[in-house]
Amino acid sequence: MTLSNSREKKRVAIIPGPSLHHGLMMMVASHRLLYEGAEVTTYHKSIRALHEWFPSHNIITPPENETIFEEFSNYDLIILQYDNTPFCKELIAHFRTTNKPLLSVFYPHYRKMTHPPLTPLDRVFNKSLPMVENISLAIASLLCVRQHSKNNGLLPPKELLHRKYKKRVAIYPSQNISKKYEKIKQTLEKLGFEPFYLDDECSAKGAELLYESGFFIGPDSDFCHLASNLQIPTLVVTKEKRPASIHTPGWLRSSFITPPKWIPRAQERLISVDKVMKGFYNLARINNIEV
């Protein structure tokens, strides 16, 4: 597929899933298309809040339901990240019927019995690879190019310094084990670190704090994917005994703390504070910080 010609740029709409981490990952497709000469608009509410971190991109809030068909009909291509919502199903049903504009659907998971029939423009992800890796491969395949990149155009403000505070630890506590996170925070303080809690909303201010911190600890969330994107060493505390590769942060590789293997079901509450701290000691040493 070619997206540029001598007369005019092709207009492309990118529609990620609703979560921030979906937006961060689909910005890989947006950035590659921009690099290849397309005029790209990304529709995402959370990424819009971080628009200053994507200075070369046009990011806008998704339209209201009653205007979606009119909004997207002016594009040459729509790339939709499928998330099984009525919105996705309506969009596919409408634009596969009209056949204009072209529609490419990225499926994290695909079941022939329950999902719409695939077209040559659709891509089904490999479950053994992180989602962002899948997206980089999918957009390269769609463009018929060999090289692929996970660069999503994220560019922190110049006045910020990456990992400025090496011993500052950003924490996003899971509500299920909040008391354990408080003990983790207290233990880090005794060791000379500077732990602090991030707010629930992943805002531009939160991104700034995270970018200048030395480490991040928390559950699988928008924050752990943002930390990976920002190249912040991350310790993911998860209730999953075997986290699915497709859902793991895919920029900077994270360390994982999981429940004991001997328990019959994955339970976050059975993860001990000592196990989390042991994982953090290892992560700190890897990053040349003495504990």
XYZ file of C-alpha atoms in Angstrom:
291
model
C 0.000 0.000 0.000
C 1.319 3.452 -0.929
C 0.150 6.450 1.058
C 1.642 9.319 -0.907
C 1.688 10.478 -4.493
C 2.797 13.502 -6.458
C -0.524 15.308 -6.058
C -1.705 14.981 -2.472
C -1.093 13.251 0.828
C -3.325 10.399 1.875
C -5.491 11.168 4.898
C -5.447 8.485 7.601
C -7.456 8.173 10.836
C -6.071 6.091 13.703
C -8.593 4.847 16.274
C -6.973 3.099 19.280
C -8.746 1.314 22.106
C -9.933 3.594 24.940
C -7.152 3.025 27.506
C -4.059 5.211 27.597
C -1.729 2.278 26.973
C -3.711 1.392 23.830
C -3.250 4.961 22.657
C 0.481 4.927 23.367
C 0.892 1.725 21.405
C -1.232 2.759 18.428
C 0.774 5.980 18.221
C 3.460 3.672 16.773
C 1.208 3.259 13.737
C 0.464 6.994 13.665
C 4.136 7.907 13.793
C 5.135 5.454 11.082
C 2.405 6.723 8.768
C 3.490 10.297 9.414
C 7.072 9.310 8.569
C 5.884 7.713 5.327
C 4.194 10.946 4.239
C 0.566 10.511 5.274
C -1.610 13.158 6.908
C -2.518 11.437 10.172
C -5.147 12.173 12.803
C -5.256 10.086 15.988
C -8.534 9.941 17.901
C -7.953 9.406 21.613
C -9.060 11.242 24.739
C -6.178 10.219 27.067
C -3.448 10.768 24.480
C -4.993 14.159 23.756
C -4.157 15.065 27.377
C -0.493 14.339 26.520
C -0.546 16.109 23.150
C 2.434 18.314 24.098
C 4.509 15.134 24.346
C 3.657 14.340 20.704
C 4.543 17.668 19.049
C 4.467 16.405 15.463
C 1.038 14.763 15.729
C -2.569 15.809 15.339
C -4.460 14.211 18.255
C -8.124 14.945 18.842
C -10.953 13.715 21.046
C -13.172 11.033 19.421
C -16.455 12.341 17.976
C -19.874 11.741 19.484
C -21.618 8.575 18.352
C -24.160 10.366 16.168
C -21.417 11.973 14.066
C -18.888 9.120 13.758
C -19.744 8.091 10.195
C -19.673 11.665 8.939
C -16.384 12.323 10.794
C -14.515 9.367 9.357
C -15.951 9.334 5.824
C -13.500 12.026 4.675
C -10.413 9.832 5.156
C -8.660 7.612 2.643
C -7.870 4.989 5.290
C -9.061 4.170 8.803
C -6.980 1.967 11.100
C -9.059 0.618 13.967
C -7.764 -1.235 17.014
C -10.500 -3.776 17.711
C -11.759 -3.963 21.292
C -15.104 -5.762 20.899
C -17.196 -2.668 21.726
C -20.425 -1.696 19.913
C -18.513 1.291 18.504
C -16.015 -1.011 16.747
C -18.737 -3.279 15.429
C -20.786 -0.355 14.068
C -17.748 1.182 12.401
C -16.804 -2.087 10.717
C -20.366 -2.822 9.599
C -20.761 0.650 8.104
C -17.451 1.092 6.296
C -17.222 -2.499 5.075
C -20.598 -1.931 3.424
C -19.759 1.384 1.805
C -16.141 0.348 1.098
C -15.085 3.985 1.412
C -12.800 4.871 3.057
C -10.636 1.769 3.256
C -10.722 0.137 6.681
C -7.893 -1.806 8.327
C -8.659 -3.558 11.604
C -5.911 -4.574 14.043
C -7.094 -7.570 16.091
C -5.241 -8.311 19.360
C -7.294 -11.523 19.427
C -9.363 -12.991 16.609
C -12.022 -15.690 16.587
C -13.511 -16.670 13.271
C -16.860 -17.609 14.835
C -17.453 -14.294 16.614
C -15.519 -11.623 14.700
C -16.177 -10.134 11.251
C -14.520 -11.843 8.255
C -10.937 -10.759 7.663
C -9.909 -8.677 4.661
C -6.415 -8.238 3.132
C -6.083 -4.975 5.099
C -6.714 -6.574 8.504
C -3.964 -7.798 10.806
C -4.187 -10.427 13.569
C -1.594 -10.166 16.329
C 0.868 -12.792 17.496
C 0.044 -13.597 21.143
C 3.682 -14.416 21.927
C 4.794 -10.844 21.201
C 4.012 -7.637 23.132
C 1.191 -5.582 21.655
C 3.440 -2.674 20.673
C 5.706 -5.081 18.773
C 2.664 -6.444 16.961
C 1.564 -2.947 16.003
C 5.003 -2.038 14.654
C 4.987 -5.199 12.530
C 1.381 -4.697 11.417
C 1.864 -1.144 10.162
C 5.098 -2.124 8.373
C 3.249 -4.998 6.708
C 0.368 -2.726 5.715
C 2.842 -0.315 4.133
C 4.723 -3.192 2.456
C 8.053 -2.200 4.032
C 10.576 -4.438 5.795
C 11.831 -2.122 8.518
C 9.666 -1.762 11.586
C 9.999 0.520 14.602
C 8.336 0.941 18.002
C 8.956 4.690 17.925
C 5.629 6.405 18.641
C 6.854 9.990 18.477
C 6.797 10.519 22.248
C 9.067 13.484 22.968
C 9.335 14.711 26.595
C 9.576 18.482 27.144
C 13.143 19.784 26.851
C 13.206 21.206 30.370
C 12.858 17.715 31.865
C 15.837 15.439 32.573
C 15.433 11.688 32.150
C 15.734 9.845 35.492
C 16.987 13.031 37.129
C 16.217 11.616 40.579
C 17.787 8.155 40.454
C 16.480 7.133 43.872
C 12.969 8.474 43.413
C 10.464 5.648 43.047
C 7.060 6.299 41.463
C 4.412 3.946 42.833
C 0.912 3.297 41.534
C -0.635 1.173 44.309
C -3.169 -1.543 43.626
C -6.272 -0.995 45.752
C -6.496 -4.745 46.434
C -3.229 -4.749 48.407
C -2.938 -1.083 49.400
C -1.588 -1.927 52.883
C 1.254 -3.923 51.337
C 2.125 -1.007 49.070
C 2.295 1.224 52.136
C 4.798 -1.215 53.681
C 6.773 -1.242 50.419
C 6.836 2.560 50.501
C 8.026 2.598 54.130
C 10.752 0.022 53.415
C 12.028 2.057 50.471
C 12.181 5.172 52.647
C 14.282 3.322 55.253
C 16.699 2.325 52.472
C 17.204 5.937 51.438
C 14.870 5.992 48.422
C 12.211 8.630 47.773
C 8.969 6.789 47.024
C 5.742 8.622 46.183
C 2.273 7.680 44.968
C 1.072 8.660 41.511
C -2.481 9.987 41.141
C -5.115 7.767 39.553
C -5.309 9.846 36.392
C -2.374 9.494 34.014
C -1.986 13.206 33.243
C 0.824 15.290 31.756
C 1.942 16.105 35.305
C 2.083 12.409 36.131
C 4.135 11.785 32.990
C 6.595 14.511 34.055
C 7.007 13.001 37.526
C 7.446 9.532 36.076
C 9.985 10.651 33.459
C 12.305 12.172 36.083
C 11.966 9.245 38.519
C 14.501 6.445 38.792
C 12.020 3.562 39.021
C 8.355 2.598 38.834
C 6.491 -0.038 40.878
C 2.856 -0.959 40.333
C 0.294 -3.340 38.832
C -0.325 -3.868 35.139
C -1.797 -0.487 34.255
C -1.506 2.518 31.954
C 1.376 3.725 34.119
C 3.565 0.647 33.645
C 3.233 0.952 29.851
C 3.978 4.681 30.011
C 7.025 3.936 32.189
C 8.227 1.401 29.625
C 7.682 3.948 26.844
C 9.682 6.506 28.852
C 12.501 3.996 29.474
C 11.962 3.963 33.244
C 12.991 0.669 34.941
C 9.736 -0.944 36.006
C 8.641 -3.614 38.476
C 5.171 -4.921 37.604
C 3.313 -6.564 40.497
C 0.669 -8.739 38.886
C -1.900 -11.284 40.014
C -1.252 -13.301 36.845
C 1.035 -16.285 37.474
C 2.013 -16.214 33.793
C 1.440 -12.753 32.308
C 0.437 -13.048 28.661
C 3.226 -11.752 26.444
C 0.830 -9.685 24.335
C -0.179 -7.620 27.388
C 3.322 -6.918 28.726
C 4.977 -3.496 28.313
C 6.873 -3.611 25.049
C 9.373 -0.750 25.009
C 11.795 -1.116 27.933
C 11.565 -4.664 29.260
C 9.935 -4.814 32.706
C 10.549 -7.108 35.675
C 7.567 -9.044 37.041
C 6.496 -10.137 40.510
C 3.836 -12.859 40.395
C 1.962 -14.958 42.989
C 3.568 -18.204 44.207
C 3.412 -21.038 41.680
C 1.970 -23.490 44.193
C -1.357 -21.705 44.694
C -4.305 -23.054 42.649
C -5.431 -19.646 41.391
C -3.642 -16.371 40.780
C -4.226 -14.084 43.787
C -2.590 -10.695 44.203
C -3.016 -10.740 47.989
C -0.611 -13.693 48.283
C 2.301 -11.676 46.913
C 4.499 -10.832 49.891
C 6.202 -7.514 50.578
C 9.516 -9.371 50.863
C 9.107 -10.809 47.369
C 8.399 -7.365 45.908
C 11.399 -5.871 47.703
C 13.668 -8.682 46.522
C 12.548 -7.947 42.971
C 13.245 -4.256 43.475
C 16.742 -4.959 44.876
C 17.542 -6.905 41.707
C 16.127 -4.159 39.483
C 18.140 -1.500 41.339
C 21.374 -3.468 41.021
C 20.821 -4.006 37.303
C 20.569 -0.215 37.015
C 23.719 0.372 39.074
C 21.975 1.630 42.195
C 23.283 0.240 45.486
C 20.696 -0.892 48.018
